Tab-separated table of C-alpha atoms and ligand atoms in Angstrom:
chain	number	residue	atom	x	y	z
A	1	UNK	CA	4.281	-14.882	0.230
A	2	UNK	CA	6.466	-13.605	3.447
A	3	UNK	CA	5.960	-10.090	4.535
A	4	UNK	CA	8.461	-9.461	7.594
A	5	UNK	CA	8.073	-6.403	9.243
A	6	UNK	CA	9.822	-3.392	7.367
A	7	UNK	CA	13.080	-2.428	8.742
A	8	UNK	CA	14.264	0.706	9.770
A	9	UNK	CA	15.694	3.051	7.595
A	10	UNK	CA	19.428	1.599	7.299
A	11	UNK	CA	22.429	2.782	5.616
A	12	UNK	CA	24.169	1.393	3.051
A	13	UNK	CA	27.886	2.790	2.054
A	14	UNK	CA	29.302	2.350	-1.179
A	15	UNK	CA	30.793	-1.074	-1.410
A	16	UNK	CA	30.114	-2.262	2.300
A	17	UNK	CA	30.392	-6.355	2.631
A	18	UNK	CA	27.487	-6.241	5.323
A	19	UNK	CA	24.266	-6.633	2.425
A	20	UNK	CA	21.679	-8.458	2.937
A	21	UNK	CA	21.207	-10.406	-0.627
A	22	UNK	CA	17.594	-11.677	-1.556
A	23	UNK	CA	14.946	-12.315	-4.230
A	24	UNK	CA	12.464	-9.433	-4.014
A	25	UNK	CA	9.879	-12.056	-6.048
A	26	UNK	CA	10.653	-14.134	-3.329
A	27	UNK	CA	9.876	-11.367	-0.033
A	28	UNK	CA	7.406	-9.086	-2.460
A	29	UNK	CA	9.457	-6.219	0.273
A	30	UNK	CA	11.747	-3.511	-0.958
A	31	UNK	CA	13.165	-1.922	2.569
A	32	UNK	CA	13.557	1.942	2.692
A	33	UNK	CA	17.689	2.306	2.143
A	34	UNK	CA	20.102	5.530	2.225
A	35	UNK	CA	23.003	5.076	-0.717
A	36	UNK	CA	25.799	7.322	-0.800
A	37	UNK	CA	28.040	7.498	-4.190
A	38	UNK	CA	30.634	10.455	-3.380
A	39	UNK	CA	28.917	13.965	-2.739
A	40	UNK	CA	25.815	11.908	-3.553
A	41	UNK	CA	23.294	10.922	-0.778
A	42	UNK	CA	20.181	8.842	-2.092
A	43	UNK	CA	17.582	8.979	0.191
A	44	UNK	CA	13.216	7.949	0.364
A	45	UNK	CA	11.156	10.817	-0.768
A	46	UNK	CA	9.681	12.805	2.347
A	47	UNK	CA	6.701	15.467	2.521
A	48	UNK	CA	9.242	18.287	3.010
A	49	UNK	CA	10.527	17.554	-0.750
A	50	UNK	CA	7.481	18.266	-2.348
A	51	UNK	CA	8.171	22.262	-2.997
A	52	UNK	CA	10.665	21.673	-4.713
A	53	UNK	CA	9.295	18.318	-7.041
A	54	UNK	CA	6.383	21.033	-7.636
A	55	UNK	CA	9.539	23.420	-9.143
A	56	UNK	CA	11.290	20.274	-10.957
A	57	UNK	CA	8.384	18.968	-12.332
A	58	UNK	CA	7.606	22.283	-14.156
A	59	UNK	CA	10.936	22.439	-15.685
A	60	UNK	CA	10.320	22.070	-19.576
A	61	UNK	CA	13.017	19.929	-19.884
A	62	UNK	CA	11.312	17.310	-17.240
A	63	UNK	CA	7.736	17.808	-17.905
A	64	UNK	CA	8.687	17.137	-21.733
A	65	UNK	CA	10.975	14.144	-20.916
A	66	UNK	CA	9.427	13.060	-17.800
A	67	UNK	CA	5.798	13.619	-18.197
A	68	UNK	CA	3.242	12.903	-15.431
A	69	UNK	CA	-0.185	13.445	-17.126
A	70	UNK	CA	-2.923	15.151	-15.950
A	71	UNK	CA	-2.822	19.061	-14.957
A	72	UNK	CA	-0.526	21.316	-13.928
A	73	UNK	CA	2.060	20.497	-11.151
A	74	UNK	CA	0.840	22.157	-8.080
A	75	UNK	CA	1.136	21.692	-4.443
A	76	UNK	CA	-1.383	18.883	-3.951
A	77	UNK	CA	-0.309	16.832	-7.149
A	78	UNK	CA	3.578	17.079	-6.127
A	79	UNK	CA	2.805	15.758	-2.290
A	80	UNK	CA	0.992	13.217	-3.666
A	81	UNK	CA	4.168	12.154	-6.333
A	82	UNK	CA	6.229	12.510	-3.121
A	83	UNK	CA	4.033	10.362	-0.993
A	84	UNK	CA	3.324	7.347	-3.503
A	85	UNK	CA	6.836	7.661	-4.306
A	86	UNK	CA	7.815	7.132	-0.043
A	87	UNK	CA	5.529	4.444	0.129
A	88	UNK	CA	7.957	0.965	-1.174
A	89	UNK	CA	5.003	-1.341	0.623
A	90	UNK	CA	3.581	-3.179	-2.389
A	91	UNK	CA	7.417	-3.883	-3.393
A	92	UNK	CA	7.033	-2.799	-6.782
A	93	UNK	CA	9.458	0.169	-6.816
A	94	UNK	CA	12.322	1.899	-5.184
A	95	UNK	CA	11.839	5.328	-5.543
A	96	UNK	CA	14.711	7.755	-4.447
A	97	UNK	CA	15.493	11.316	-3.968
A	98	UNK	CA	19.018	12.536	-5.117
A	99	UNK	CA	20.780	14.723	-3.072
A	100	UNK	CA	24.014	16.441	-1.978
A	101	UNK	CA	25.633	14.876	0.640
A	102	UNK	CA	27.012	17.953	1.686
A	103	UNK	CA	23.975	20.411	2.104
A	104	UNK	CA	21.106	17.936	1.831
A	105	UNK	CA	19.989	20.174	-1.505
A	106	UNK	CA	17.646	18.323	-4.080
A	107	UNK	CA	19.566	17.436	-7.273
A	108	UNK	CA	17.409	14.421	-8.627
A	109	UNK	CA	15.264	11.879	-8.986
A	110	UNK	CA	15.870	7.878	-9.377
A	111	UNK	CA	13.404	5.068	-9.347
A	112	UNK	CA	13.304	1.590	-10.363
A	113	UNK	CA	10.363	0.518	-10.741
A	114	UNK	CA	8.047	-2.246	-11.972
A	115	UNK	CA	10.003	-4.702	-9.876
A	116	UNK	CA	8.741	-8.076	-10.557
A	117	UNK	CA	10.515	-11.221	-10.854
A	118	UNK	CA	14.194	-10.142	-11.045
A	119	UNK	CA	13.246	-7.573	-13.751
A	120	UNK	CA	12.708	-3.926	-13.265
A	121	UNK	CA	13.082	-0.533	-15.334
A	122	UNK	CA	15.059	2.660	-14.358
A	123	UNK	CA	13.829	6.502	-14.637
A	124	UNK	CA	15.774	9.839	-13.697
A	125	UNK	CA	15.765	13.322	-13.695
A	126	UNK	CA	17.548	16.463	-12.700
A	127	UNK	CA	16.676	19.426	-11.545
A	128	UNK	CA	18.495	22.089	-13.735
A	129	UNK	CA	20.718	23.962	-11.594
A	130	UNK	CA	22.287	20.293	-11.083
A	131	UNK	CA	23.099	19.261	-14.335
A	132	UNK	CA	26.118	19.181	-16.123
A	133	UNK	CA	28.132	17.799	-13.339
A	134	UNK	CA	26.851	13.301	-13.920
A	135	UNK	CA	24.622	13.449	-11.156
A	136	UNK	CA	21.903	11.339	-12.822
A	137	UNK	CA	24.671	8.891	-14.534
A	138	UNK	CA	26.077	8.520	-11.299
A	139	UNK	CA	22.648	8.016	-9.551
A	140	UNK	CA	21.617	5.253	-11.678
A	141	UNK	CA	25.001	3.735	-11.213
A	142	UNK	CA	24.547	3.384	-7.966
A	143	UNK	CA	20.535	2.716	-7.768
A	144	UNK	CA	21.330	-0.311	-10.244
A	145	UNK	CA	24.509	-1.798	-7.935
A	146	UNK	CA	22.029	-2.313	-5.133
A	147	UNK	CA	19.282	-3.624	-7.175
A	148	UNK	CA	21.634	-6.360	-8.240
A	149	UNK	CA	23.578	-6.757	-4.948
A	150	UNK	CA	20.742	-6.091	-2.606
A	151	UNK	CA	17.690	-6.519	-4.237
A	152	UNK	CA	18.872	-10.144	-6.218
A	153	UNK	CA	17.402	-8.284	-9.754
A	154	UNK	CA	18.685	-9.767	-12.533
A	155	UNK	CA	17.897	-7.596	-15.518
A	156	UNK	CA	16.834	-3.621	-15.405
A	157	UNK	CA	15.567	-1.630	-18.746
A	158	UNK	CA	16.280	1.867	-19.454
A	159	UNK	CA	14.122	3.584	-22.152
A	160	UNK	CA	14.639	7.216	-23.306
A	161	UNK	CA	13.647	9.584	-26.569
A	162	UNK	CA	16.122	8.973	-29.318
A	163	UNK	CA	15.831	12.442	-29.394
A	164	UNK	CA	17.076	13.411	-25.925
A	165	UNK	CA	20.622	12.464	-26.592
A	166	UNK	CA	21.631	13.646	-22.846
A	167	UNK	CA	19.570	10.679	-21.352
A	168	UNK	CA	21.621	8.089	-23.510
A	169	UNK	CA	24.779	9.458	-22.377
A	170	UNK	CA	23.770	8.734	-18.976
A	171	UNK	CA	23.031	5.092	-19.723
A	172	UNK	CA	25.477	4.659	-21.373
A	173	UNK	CA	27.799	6.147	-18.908
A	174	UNK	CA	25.864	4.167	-16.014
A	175	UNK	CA	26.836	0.782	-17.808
A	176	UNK	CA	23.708	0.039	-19.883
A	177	UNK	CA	23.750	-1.493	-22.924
A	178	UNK	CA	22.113	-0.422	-26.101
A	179	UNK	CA	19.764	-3.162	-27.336
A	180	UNK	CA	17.726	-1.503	-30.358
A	181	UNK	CA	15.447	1.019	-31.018
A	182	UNK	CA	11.743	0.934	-30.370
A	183	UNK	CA	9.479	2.883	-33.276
A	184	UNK	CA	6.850	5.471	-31.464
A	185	UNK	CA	6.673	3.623	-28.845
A	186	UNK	CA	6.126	6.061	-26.225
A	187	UNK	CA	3.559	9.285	-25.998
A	188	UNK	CA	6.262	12.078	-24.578
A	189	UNK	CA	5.319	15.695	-22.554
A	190	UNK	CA	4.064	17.054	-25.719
A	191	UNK	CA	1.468	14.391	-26.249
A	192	UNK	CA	3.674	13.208	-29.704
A	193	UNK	CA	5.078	9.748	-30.136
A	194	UNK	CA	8.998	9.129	-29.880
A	195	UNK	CA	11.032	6.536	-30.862
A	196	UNK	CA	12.900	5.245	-27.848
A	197	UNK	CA	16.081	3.622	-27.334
A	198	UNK	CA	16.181	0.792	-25.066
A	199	UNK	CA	18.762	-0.039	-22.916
A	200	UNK	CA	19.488	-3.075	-20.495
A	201	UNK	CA	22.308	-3.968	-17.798
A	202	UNK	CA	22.043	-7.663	-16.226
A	203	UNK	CA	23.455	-8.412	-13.416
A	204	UNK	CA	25.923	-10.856	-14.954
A	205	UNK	CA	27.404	-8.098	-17.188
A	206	UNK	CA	31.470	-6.697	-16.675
B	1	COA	C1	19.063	13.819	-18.969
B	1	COA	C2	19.465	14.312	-17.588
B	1	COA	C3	18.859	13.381	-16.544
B	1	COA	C4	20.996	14.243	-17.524
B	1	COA	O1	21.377	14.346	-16.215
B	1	COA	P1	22.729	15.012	-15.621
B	1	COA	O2	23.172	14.208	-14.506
B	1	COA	O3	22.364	16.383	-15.291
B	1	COA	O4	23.733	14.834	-16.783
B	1	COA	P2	24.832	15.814	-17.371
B	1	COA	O5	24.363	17.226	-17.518
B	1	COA	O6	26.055	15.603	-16.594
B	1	COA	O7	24.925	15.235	-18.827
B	1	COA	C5	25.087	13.856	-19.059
B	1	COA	C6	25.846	13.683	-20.350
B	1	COA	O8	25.007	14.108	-21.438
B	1	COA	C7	25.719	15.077	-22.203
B	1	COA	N1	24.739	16.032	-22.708
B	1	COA	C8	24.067	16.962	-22.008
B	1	COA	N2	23.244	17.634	-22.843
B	1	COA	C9	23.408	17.091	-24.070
B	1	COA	C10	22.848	17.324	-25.345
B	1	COA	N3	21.913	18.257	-25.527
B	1	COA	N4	23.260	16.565	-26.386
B	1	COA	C11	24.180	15.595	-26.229
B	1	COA	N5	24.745	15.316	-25.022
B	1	COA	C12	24.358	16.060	-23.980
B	1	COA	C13	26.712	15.702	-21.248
B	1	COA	O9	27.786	16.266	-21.947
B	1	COA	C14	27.109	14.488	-20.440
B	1	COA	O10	28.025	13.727	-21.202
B	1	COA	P3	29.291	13.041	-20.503
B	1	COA	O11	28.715	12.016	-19.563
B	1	COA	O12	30.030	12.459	-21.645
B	1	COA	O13	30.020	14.139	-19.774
B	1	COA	C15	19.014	15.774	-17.307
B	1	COA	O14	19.505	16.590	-18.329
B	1	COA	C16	17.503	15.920	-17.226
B	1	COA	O15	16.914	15.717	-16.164
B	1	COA	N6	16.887	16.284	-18.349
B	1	COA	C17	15.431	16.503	-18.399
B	1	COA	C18	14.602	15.248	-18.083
B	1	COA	C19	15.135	14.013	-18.745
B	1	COA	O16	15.667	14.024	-19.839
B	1	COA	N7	14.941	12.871	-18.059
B	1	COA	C20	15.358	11.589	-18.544
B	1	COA	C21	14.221	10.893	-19.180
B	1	COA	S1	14.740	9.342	-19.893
């Protein structure tokens, strides 16, 4: 297996011709990347976020949806999500933060991860002040363009709670396809089991 030396940061624009196409299988490297998408910036995690992950990851809504295990969120447990979340090495995951463009603000969160063998899943969130507005539908739209374009991926999952109807507007707004429904298969924030919706996008799809 290769392993060139990791780039610096670079940024990508929405729709720029100058990408660098390859099989992650192939390099087992994801590079750290900036992504715009309109008042969007998507950016690597960094120590400074972790304040306010330790504020998002308390929101109900997240810590239902989103759940991380373990205790409650406090300052050591949300610089550690920050820092494993920064560090792309093992090629497994992109992980980004979603901000605004225009004040640098947290909005979100986007990560693909298990990224093996041109597969790889997709997870969000919002902090609440930034909802209503498509800012994780918008995210993942973008996130998933590069992990076709850039990345070479060929297929990437979404799963959510049948019953958090919000999350499948988002994929379905992002382009993802509904495939079926999968019974209890996953143990949710409030240690119940949900049946989940999965959704899929390949890179070959309109
Ligand atoms: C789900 C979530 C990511 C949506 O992100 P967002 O960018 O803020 O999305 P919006 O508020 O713009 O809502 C997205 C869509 O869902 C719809 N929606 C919002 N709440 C809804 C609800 N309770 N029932 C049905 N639809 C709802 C919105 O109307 C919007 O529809 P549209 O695209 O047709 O306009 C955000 O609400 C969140 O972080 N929730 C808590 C954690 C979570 O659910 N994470 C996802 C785990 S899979």
């Amino acid at each position: 297996m290769r392993h060139p030396p990791r780039a610096a940061l670079k940024e990508v624009a929405d729709n720029s011709a100058a990408r660098l196409v390859r099989d992650v299988s192939d390099s087992g490297l994801v590079e750290h990347v900036q992504l715009t998408a309109e008042d969007l910036l998507l950016r690597p995690w960094r120590d400074e976020d972790a304040p306010a992950v330790r504020e998002a990851l308390r929101d109900p809504a997240i810590a239902q949806w989103n759940p991380q295990g373990g205790g409650p969120i406090d300052d050591e447990i949300a610089l550690s999500w920050v820092r494993r979340r920064a560090d792309w090495s093992a090629g497994d995951h992109a992980s980004m933060a979603v901000t605004s463009a225009v004040d640098g603000g947290l909005l979100g969160s986007v990560s693909l991860h298990r990224i093996h063998d041109g597969d790889a899943s997709i997870g969000y969130w919002t902090v609440p002040a930034a909802r209503g507005r498509q800012v994780a539908g918008r995210a993942v739209l973008r996130l998933t363009d590069w992990a076709f374009v850039d990345l070479g991926l060929h297929r990437v999952e979404l799963c959510h709670a049948v019953a958090n109807p919000a999350s499948c507007r988002v994929a379905d707004r992002a382009g993802y396809r509904a495939e079926g429904t999968l019974r209890e298969s996953y143990r949710y924030g409030d240690g119940r089991r949900y049946d989940e919706h999965l959704h899929a996008r390949l890179a070959t799809d309109r």
